mmCIF file of C-alpha atoms and ligand atoms in Angstrom:
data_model
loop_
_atom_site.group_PDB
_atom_site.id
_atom_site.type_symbol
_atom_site.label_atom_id
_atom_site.label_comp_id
_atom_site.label_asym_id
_atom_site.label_seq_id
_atom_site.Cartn_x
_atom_site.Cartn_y
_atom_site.Cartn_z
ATOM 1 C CA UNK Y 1 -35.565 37.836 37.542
ATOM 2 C CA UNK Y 2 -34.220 40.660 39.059
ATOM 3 C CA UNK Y 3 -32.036 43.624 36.718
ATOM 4 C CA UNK Y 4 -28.711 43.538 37.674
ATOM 5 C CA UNK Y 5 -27.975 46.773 39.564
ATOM 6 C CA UNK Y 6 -25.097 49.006 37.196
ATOM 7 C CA UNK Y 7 -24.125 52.136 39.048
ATOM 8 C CA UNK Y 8 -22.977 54.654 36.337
ATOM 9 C CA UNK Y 9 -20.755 57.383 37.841
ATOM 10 C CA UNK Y 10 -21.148 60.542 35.943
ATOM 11 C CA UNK Y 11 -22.567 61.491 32.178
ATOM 12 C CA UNK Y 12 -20.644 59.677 29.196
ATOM 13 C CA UNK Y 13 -22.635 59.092 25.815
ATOM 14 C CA UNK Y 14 -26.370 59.078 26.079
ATOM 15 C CA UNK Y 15 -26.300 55.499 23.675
ATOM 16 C CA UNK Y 16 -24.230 54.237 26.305
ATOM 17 C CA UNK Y 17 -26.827 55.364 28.947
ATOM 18 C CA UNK Y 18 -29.840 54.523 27.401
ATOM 19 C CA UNK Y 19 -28.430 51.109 26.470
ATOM 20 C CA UNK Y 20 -27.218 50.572 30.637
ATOM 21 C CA UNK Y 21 -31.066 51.841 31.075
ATOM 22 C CA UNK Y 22 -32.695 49.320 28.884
ATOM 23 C CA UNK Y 23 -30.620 46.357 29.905
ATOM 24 C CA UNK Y 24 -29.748 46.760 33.639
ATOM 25 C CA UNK Y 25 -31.296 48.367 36.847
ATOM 26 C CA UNK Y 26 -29.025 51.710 36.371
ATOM 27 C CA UNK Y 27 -28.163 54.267 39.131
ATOM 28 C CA UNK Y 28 -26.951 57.288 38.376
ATOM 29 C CA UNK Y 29 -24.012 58.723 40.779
ATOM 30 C CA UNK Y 30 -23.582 62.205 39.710
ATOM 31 C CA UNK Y 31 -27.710 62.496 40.557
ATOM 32 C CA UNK Y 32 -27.482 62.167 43.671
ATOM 33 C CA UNK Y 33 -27.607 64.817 46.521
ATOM 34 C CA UNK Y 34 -26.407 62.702 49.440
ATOM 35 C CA UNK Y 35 -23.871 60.445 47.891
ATOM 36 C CA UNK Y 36 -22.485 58.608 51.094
ATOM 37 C CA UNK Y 37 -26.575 57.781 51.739
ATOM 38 C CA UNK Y 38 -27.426 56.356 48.808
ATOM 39 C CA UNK Y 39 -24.541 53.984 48.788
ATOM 40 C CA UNK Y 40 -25.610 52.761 52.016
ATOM 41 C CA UNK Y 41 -29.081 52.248 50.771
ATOM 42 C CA UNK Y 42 -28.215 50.611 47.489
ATOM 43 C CA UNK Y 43 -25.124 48.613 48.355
ATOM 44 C CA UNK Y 44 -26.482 45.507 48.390
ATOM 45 C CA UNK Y 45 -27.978 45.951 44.676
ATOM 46 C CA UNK Y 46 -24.998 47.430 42.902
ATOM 47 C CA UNK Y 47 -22.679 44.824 41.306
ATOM 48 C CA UNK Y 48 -20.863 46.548 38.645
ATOM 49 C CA UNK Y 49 -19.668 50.077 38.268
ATOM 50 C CA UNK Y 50 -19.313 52.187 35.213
ATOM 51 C CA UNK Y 51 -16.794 54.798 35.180
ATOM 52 C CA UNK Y 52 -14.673 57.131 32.850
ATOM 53 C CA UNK Y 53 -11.054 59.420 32.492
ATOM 54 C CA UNK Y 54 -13.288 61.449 35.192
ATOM 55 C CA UNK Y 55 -14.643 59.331 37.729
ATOM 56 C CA UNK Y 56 -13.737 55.579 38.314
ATOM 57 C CA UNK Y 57 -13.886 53.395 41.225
ATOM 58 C CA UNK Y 58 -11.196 54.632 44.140
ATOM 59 C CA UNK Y 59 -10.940 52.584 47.426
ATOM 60 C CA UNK Y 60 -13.619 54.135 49.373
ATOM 61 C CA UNK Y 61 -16.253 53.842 46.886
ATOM 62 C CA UNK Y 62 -14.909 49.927 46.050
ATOM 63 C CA UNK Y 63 -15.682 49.535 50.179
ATOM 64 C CA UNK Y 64 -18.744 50.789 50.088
ATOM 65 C CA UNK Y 65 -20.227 48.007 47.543
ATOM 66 C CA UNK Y 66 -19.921 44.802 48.799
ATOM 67 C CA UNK Y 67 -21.905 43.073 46.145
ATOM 68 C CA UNK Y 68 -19.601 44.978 43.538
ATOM 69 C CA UNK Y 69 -18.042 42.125 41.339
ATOM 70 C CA UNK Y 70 -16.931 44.004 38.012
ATOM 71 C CA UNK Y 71 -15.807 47.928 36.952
ATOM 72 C CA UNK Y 72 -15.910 48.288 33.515
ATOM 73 C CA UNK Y 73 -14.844 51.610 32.457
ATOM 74 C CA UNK Y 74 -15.904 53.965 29.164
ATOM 75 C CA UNK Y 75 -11.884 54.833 28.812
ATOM 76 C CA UNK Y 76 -8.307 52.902 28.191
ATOM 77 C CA UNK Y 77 -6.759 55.258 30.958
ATOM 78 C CA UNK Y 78 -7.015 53.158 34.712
ATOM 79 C CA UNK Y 79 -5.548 55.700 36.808
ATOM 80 C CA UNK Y 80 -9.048 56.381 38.303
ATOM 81 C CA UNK Y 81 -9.198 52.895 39.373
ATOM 82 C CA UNK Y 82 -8.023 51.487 42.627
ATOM 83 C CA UNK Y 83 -6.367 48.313 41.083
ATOM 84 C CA UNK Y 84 -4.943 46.690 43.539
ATOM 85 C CA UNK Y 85 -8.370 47.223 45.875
ATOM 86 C CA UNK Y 86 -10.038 45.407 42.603
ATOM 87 C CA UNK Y 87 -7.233 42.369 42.754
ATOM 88 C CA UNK Y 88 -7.782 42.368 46.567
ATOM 89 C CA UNK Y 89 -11.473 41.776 46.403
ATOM 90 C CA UNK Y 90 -11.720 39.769 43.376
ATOM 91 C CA UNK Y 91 -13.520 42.613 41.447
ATOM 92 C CA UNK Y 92 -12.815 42.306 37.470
ATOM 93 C CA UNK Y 93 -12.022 45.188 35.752
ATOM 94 C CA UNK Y 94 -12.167 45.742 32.188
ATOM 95 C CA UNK Y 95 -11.610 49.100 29.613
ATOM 96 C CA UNK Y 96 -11.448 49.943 26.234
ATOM 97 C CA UNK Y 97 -8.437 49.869 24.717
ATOM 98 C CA UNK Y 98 -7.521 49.871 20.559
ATOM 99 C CA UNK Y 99 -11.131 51.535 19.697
ATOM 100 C CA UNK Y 100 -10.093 54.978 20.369
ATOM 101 C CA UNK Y 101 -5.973 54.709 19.478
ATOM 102 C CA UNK Y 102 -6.602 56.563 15.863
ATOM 103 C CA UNK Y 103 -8.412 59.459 17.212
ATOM 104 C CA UNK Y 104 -6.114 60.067 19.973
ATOM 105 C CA UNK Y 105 -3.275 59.360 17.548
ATOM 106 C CA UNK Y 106 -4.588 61.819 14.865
ATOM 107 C CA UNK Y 107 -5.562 64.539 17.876
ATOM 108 C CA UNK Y 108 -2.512 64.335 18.872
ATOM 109 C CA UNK Y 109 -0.787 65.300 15.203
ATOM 110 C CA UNK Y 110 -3.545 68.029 14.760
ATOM 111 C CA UNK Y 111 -2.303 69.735 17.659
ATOM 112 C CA UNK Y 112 1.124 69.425 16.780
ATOM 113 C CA UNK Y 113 0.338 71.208 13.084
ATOM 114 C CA UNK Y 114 -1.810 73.467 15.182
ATOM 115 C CA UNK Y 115 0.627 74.704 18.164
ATOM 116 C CA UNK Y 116 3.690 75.251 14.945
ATOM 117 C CA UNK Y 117 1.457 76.650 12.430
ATOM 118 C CA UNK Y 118 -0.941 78.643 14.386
ATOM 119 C CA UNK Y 119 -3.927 77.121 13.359
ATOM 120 C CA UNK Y 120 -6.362 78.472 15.890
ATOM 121 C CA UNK Y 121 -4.685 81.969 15.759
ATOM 122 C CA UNK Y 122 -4.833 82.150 11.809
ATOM 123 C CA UNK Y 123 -8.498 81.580 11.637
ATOM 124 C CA UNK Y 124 -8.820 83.979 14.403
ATOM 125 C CA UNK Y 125 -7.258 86.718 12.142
ATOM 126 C CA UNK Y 126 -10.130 85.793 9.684
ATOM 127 C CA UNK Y 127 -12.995 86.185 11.471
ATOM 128 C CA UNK Y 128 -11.800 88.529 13.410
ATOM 129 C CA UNK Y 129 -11.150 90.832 10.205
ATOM 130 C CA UNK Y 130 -7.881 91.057 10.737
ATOM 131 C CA UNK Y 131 -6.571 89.572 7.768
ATOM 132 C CA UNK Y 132 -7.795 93.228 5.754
ATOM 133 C CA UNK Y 133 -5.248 94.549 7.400
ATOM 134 C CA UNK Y 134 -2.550 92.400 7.003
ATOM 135 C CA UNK Y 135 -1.416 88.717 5.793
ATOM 136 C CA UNK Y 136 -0.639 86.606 9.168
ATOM 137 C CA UNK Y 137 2.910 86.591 9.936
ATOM 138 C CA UNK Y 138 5.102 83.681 9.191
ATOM 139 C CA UNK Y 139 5.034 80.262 11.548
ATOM 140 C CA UNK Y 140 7.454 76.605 11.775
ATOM 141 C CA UNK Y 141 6.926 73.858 9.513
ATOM 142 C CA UNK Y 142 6.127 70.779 11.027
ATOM 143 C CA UNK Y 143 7.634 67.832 8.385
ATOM 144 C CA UNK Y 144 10.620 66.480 9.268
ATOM 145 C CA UNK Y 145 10.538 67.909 12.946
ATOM 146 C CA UNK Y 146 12.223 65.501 15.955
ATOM 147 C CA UNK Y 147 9.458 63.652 17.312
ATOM 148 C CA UNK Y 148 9.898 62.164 20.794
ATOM 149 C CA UNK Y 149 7.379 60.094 22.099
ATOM 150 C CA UNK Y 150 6.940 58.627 26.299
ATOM 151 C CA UNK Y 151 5.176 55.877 26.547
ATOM 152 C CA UNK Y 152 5.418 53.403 23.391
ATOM 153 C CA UNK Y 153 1.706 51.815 23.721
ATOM 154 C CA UNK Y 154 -0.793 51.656 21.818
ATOM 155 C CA UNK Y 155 -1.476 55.165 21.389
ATOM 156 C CA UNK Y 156 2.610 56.141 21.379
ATOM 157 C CA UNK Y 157 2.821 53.858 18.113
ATOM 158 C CA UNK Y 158 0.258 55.287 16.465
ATOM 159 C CA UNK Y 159 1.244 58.693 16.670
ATOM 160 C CA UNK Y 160 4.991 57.221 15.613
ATOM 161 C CA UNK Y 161 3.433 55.864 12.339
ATOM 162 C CA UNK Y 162 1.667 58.616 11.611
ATOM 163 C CA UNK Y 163 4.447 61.297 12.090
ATOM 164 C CA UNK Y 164 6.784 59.204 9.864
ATOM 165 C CA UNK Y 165 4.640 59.774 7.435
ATOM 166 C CA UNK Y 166 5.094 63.785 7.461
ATOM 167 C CA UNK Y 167 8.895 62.645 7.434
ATOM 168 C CA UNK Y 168 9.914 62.959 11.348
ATOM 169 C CA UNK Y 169 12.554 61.441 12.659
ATOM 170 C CA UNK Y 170 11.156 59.362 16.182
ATOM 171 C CA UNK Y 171 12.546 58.329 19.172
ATOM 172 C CA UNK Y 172 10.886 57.371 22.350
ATOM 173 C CA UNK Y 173 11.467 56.878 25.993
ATOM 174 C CA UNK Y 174 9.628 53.805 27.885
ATOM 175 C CA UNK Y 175 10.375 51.696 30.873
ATOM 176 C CA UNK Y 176 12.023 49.021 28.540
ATOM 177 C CA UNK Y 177 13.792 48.937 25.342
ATOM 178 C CA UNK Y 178 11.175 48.586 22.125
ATOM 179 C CA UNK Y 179 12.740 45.099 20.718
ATOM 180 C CA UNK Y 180 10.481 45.417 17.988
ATOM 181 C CA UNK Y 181 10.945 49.093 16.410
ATOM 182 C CA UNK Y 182 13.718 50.672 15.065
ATOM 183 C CA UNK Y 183 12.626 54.009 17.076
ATOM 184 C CA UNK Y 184 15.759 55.310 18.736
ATOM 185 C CA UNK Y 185 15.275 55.034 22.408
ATOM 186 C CA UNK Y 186 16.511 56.815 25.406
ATOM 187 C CA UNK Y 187 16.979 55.952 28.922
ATOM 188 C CA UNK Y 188 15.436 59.210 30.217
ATOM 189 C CA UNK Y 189 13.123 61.391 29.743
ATOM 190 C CA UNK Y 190 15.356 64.379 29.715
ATOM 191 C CA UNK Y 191 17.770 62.823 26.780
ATOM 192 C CA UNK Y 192 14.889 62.439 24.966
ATOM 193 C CA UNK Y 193 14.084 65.562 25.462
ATOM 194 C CA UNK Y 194 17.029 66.859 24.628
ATOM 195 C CA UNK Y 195 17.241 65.413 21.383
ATOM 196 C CA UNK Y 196 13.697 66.296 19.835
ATOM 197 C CA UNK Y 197 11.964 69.159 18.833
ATOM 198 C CA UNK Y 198 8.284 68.032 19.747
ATOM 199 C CA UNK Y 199 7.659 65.504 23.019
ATOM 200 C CA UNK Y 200 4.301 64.134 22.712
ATOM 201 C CA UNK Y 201 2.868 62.098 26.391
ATOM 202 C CA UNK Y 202 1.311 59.155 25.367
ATOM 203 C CA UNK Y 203 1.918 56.868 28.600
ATOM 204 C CA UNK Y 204 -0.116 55.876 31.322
ATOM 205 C CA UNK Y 205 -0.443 57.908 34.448
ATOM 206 C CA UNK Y 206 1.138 55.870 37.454
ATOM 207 C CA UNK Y 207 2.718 57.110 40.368
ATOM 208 C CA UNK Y 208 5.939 56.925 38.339
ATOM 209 C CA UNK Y 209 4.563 58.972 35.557
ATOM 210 C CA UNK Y 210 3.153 62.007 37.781
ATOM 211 C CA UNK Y 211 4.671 64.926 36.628
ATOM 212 C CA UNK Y 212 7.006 63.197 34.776
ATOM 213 C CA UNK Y 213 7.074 66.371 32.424
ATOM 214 C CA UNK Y 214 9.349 68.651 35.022
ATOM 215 C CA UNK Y 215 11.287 72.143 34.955
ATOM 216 C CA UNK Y 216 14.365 69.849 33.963
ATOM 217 C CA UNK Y 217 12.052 68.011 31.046
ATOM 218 C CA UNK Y 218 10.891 71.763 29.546
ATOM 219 C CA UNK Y 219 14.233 73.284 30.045
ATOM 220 C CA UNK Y 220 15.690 70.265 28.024
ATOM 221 C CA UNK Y 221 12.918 70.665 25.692
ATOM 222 C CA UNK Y 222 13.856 73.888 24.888
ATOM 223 C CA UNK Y 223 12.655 77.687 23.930
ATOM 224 C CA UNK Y 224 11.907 75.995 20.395
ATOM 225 C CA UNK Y 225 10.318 73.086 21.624
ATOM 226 C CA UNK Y 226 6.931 72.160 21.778
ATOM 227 C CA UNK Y 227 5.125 69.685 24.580
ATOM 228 C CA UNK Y 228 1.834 67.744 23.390
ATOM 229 C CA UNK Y 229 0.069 66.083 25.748
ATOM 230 C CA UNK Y 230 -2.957 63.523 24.624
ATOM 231 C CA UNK Y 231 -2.592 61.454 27.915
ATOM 232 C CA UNK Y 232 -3.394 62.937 31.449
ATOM 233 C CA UNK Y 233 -3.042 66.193 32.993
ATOM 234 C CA UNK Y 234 -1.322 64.974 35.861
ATOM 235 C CA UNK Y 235 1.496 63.572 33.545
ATOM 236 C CA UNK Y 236 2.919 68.058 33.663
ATOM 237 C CA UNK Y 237 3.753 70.081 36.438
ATOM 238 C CA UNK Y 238 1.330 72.575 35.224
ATOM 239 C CA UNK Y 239 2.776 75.159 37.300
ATOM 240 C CA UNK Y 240 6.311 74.658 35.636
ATOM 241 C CA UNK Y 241 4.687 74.714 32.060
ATOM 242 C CA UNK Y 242 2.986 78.233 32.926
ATOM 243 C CA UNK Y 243 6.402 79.225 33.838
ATOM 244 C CA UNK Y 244 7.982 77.720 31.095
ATOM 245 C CA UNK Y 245 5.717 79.182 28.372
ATOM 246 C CA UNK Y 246 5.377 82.383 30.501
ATOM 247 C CA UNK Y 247 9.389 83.177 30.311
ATOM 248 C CA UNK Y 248 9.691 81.636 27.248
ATOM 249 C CA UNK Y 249 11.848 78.798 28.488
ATOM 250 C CA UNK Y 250 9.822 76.334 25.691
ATOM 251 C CA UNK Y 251 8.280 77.082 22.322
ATOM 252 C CA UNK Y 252 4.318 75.658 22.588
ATOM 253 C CA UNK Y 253 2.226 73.384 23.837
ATOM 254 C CA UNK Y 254 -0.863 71.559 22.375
ATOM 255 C CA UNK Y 255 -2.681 70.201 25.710
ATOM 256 C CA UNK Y 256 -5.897 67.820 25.394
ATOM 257 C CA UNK Y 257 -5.578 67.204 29.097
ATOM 258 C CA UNK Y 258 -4.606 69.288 32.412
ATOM 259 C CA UNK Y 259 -4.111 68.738 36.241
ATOM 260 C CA UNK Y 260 -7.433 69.731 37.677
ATOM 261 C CA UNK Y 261 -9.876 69.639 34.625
ATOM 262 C CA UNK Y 262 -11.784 70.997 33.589
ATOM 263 C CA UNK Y 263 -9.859 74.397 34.930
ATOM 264 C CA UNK Y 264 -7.085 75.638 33.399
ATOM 265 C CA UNK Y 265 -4.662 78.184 34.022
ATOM 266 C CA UNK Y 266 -6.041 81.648 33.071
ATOM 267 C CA UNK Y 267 -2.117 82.020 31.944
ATOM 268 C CA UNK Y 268 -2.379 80.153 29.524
ATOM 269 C CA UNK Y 269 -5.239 81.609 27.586
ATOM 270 C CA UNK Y 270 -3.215 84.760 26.064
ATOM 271 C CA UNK Y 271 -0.284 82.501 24.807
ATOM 272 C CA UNK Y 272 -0.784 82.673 20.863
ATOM 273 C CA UNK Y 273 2.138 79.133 21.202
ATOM 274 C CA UNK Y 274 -0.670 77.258 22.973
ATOM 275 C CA UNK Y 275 -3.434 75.153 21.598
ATOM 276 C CA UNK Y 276 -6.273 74.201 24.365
ATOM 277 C CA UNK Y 277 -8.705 71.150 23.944
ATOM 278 C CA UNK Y 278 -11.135 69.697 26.533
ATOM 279 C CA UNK Y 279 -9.854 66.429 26.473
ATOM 280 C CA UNK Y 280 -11.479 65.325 22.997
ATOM 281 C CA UNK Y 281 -8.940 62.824 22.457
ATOM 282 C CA UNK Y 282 -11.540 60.069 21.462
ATOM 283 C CA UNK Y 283 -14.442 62.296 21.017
ATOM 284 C CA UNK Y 284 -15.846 61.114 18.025
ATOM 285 C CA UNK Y 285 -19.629 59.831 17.414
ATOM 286 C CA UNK Y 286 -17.575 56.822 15.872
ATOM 287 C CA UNK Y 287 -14.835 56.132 18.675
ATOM 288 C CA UNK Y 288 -17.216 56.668 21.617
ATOM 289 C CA UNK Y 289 -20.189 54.746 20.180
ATOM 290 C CA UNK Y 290 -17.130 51.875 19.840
ATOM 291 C CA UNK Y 291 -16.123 52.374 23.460
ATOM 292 C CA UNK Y 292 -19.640 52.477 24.771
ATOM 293 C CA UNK Y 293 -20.462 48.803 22.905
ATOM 294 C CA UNK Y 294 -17.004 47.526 24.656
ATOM 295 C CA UNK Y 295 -18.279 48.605 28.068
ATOM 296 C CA UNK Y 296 -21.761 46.823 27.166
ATOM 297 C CA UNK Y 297 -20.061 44.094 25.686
ATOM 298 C CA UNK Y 298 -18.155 43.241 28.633
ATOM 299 C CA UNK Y 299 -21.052 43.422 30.853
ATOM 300 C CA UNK Y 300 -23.089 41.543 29.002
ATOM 301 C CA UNK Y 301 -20.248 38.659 28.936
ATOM 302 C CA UNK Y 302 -19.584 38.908 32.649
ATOM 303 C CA UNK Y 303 -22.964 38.389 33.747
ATOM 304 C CA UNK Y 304 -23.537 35.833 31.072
ATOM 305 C CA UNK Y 305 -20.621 33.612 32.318
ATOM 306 C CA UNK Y 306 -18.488 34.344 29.311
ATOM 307 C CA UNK Y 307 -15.198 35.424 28.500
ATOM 308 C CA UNK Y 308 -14.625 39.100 28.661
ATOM 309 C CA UNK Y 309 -13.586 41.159 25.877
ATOM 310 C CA UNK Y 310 -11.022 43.480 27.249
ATOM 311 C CA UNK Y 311 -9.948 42.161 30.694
ATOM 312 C CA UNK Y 312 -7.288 44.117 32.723
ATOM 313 C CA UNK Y 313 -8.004 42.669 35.732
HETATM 314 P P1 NAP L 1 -0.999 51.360 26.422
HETATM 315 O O1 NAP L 1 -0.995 50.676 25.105
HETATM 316 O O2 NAP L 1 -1.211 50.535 27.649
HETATM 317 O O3 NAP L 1 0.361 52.179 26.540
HETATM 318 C C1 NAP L 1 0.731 52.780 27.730
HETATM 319 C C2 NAP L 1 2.198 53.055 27.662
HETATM 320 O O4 NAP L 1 2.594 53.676 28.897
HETATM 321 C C3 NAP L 1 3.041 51.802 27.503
HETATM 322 O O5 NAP L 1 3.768 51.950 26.313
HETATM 323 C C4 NAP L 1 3.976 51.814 28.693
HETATM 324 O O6 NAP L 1 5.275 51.532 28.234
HETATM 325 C C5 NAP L 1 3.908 53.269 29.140
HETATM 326 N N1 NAP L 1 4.258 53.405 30.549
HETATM 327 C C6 NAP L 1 3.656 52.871 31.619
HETATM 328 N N2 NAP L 1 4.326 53.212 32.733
HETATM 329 C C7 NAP L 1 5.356 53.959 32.340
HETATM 330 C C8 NAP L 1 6.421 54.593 33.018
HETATM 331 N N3 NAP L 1 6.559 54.511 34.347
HETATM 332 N N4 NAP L 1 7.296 55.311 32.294
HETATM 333 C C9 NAP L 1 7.168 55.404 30.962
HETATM 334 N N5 NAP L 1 6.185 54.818 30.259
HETATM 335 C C10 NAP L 1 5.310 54.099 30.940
HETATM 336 O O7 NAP L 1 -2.126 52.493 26.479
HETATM 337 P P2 NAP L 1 -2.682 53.387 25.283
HETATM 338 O O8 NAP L 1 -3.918 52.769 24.750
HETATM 339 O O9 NAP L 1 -1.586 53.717 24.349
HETATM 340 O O10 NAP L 1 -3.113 54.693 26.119
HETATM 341 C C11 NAP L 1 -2.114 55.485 26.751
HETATM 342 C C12 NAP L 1 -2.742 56.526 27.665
HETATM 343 O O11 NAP L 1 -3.365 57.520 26.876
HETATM 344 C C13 NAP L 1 -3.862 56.000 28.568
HETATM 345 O O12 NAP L 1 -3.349 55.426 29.747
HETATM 346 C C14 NAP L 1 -4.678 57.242 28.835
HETATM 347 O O13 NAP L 1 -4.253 57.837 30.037
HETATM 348 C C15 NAP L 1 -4.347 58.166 27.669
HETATM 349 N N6 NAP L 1 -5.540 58.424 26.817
HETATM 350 C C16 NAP L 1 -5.977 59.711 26.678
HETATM 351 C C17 NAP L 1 -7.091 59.979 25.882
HETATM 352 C C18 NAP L 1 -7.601 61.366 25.674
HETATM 353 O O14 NAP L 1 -8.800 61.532 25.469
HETATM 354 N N7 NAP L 1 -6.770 62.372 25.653
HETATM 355 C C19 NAP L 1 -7.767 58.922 25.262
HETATM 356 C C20 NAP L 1 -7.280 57.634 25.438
HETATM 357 C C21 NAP L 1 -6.166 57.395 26.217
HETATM 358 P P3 NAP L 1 6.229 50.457 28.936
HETATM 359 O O15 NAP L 1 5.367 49.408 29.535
HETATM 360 O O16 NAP L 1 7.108 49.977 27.843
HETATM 361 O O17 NAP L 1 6.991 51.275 29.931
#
């Protein structure tokens, strides 16, 4: 019989690879010179589509495989996903969600002990030599700080649990009212915050959610506030955050994610109040060889008829 034509769209783990190699007829995206072409050649081989944070499945691409029946993508994050294209034409789509929540969840606290405690810029004064010449100068504890926390998921909870356990006080802000938690909620994003010391993004990027994090969001956040964001760039008018940091309108930022990675504003890389990470958020040998088995999985149990393991559509 036949191998079932995969097209992968750009580099994830090379298990995941191999495995898509040894098991299905794979095509690789990013390898190819004249993109537009080679779709038209291999359309009517290429029934499922593996994507990432980077590169999904928009409309165009979705139109240009007629055969395609499933995208199953190496992230939790959809937003590079034409959804309602996949509902339109029948096309399942699955993810992987709850494999990777702890490593974004304990990311997500490292940068917040990071951006308040200088982290980065204290080993810098050791190996730079620096520390002969003086002790480093004195930073802002991070137990018991306000956290505030968008997007209540998966993810959102996680980070919760965790920071109650350095003694932080949380609240959140989500489309609905947590019936379940004890969290104090707010309506808006700006009351929350107003009322916290650290706002961490941990929802998922919709139209709604673009630039939810605004002038109005940092200014309420405050010079002594501190942003984290372990979701998606888009989620922060980065333009407003250079600003922000820039005049001193808010007091750090640990950023996993950014508009137009992987460039970042040059602004940002003299700001000693700003921790930078190349969206690592699951990037662990453990986490990603997880994720890679849940995109096999489910490709394995769609073409085998079964149920699949992490459905979305
Ligand atoms: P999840 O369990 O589906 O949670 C998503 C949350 O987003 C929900 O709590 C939802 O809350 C909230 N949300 C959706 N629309 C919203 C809106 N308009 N306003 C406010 N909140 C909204 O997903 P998860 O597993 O926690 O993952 C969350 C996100 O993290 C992913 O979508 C992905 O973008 C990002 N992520 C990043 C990395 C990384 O490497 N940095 C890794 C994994 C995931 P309500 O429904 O209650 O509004």
């Amino acid at each position: 019989m036949e191998a079932i034509g995969v097209l992968l769209m750009c580099p994830v783990s090379n298990y995941l690879e191999q495995e898509l190699d040894r098991r299905f007829n794979l095509f690789r995206y990013w390898n190819q010179p004249r993109p537009r072409e080679f779709l038209a050649q291999n359309s009517d081989s290429i029934r499922a589509v593996v994507g990432n944070a980077s590169a999904g499945a928009d409309a165009e691409l979705i139109d240009a495989l007629p055969k395609l029946e499933i995208v199953s993508s190496f992230s939790v994050g959809l937003d590079k996903i034409d959804l309602n294209r996949c509902r339109e034409k029948g096309i399942r789509v699955t993810n992987t969600p709850d494999v990777l929540t702890d490593d974004v969840a304990d990311l997500a606290i490292g940068l917040m002990l990071a951006v308040l405690r200088r982290i980065c810029m204290c080993d810098k004064h050791v190996r730079s030599g620096g520390w002969k010449f003086g002790d480093f100068k004195l930073t802002t504890r991070f137990s018991g700080k306000r956290v505030g926390i968008i997007g209540l998921g998966r993810i959102g909870l996680a980070v919760a649990k965790r920071a109650e356990a350095f003694d932080c006080p949380i609240s959140y802000y989500s489309r609905s009212k947590k019936p379940d938690t004890n969290y104090q909620y707010y309506s808006t994003v700006v009351n929350l915050a107003s009322n916290c010391d650290i706002l961490v993004v941990a929802c998922a990027l919709t139209p709604e959610t673009t630039h939810v994090i605004n002038r109005e969001v940092m200014n309420a956040l405050g010079p002594k506030g501190v942003l984290i964001n372990i979701a998606r760039g888009p989620h922060v008018d980065e333009a407003e955050l250079v600003s922000a940091l820039v005049e001193g309108r808010l007091g750090g930022a640990g950023l996993d994610v950014f508009e137009k990675e992987p460039h970042v504003p040059e602004e940002l890389f003299g700001l000693e109040n700003v921790v930078l990470l190349p969206h690592v958020g699951s990037g662990t040998v453990e986490t990603r060889t997880a994720m890679a088995d849940l995109v096999l999985g489910n490709l394995e149990a769609y073409f085998a008829n079964k149920p699949l393991l992490t459905q979305v559509v």
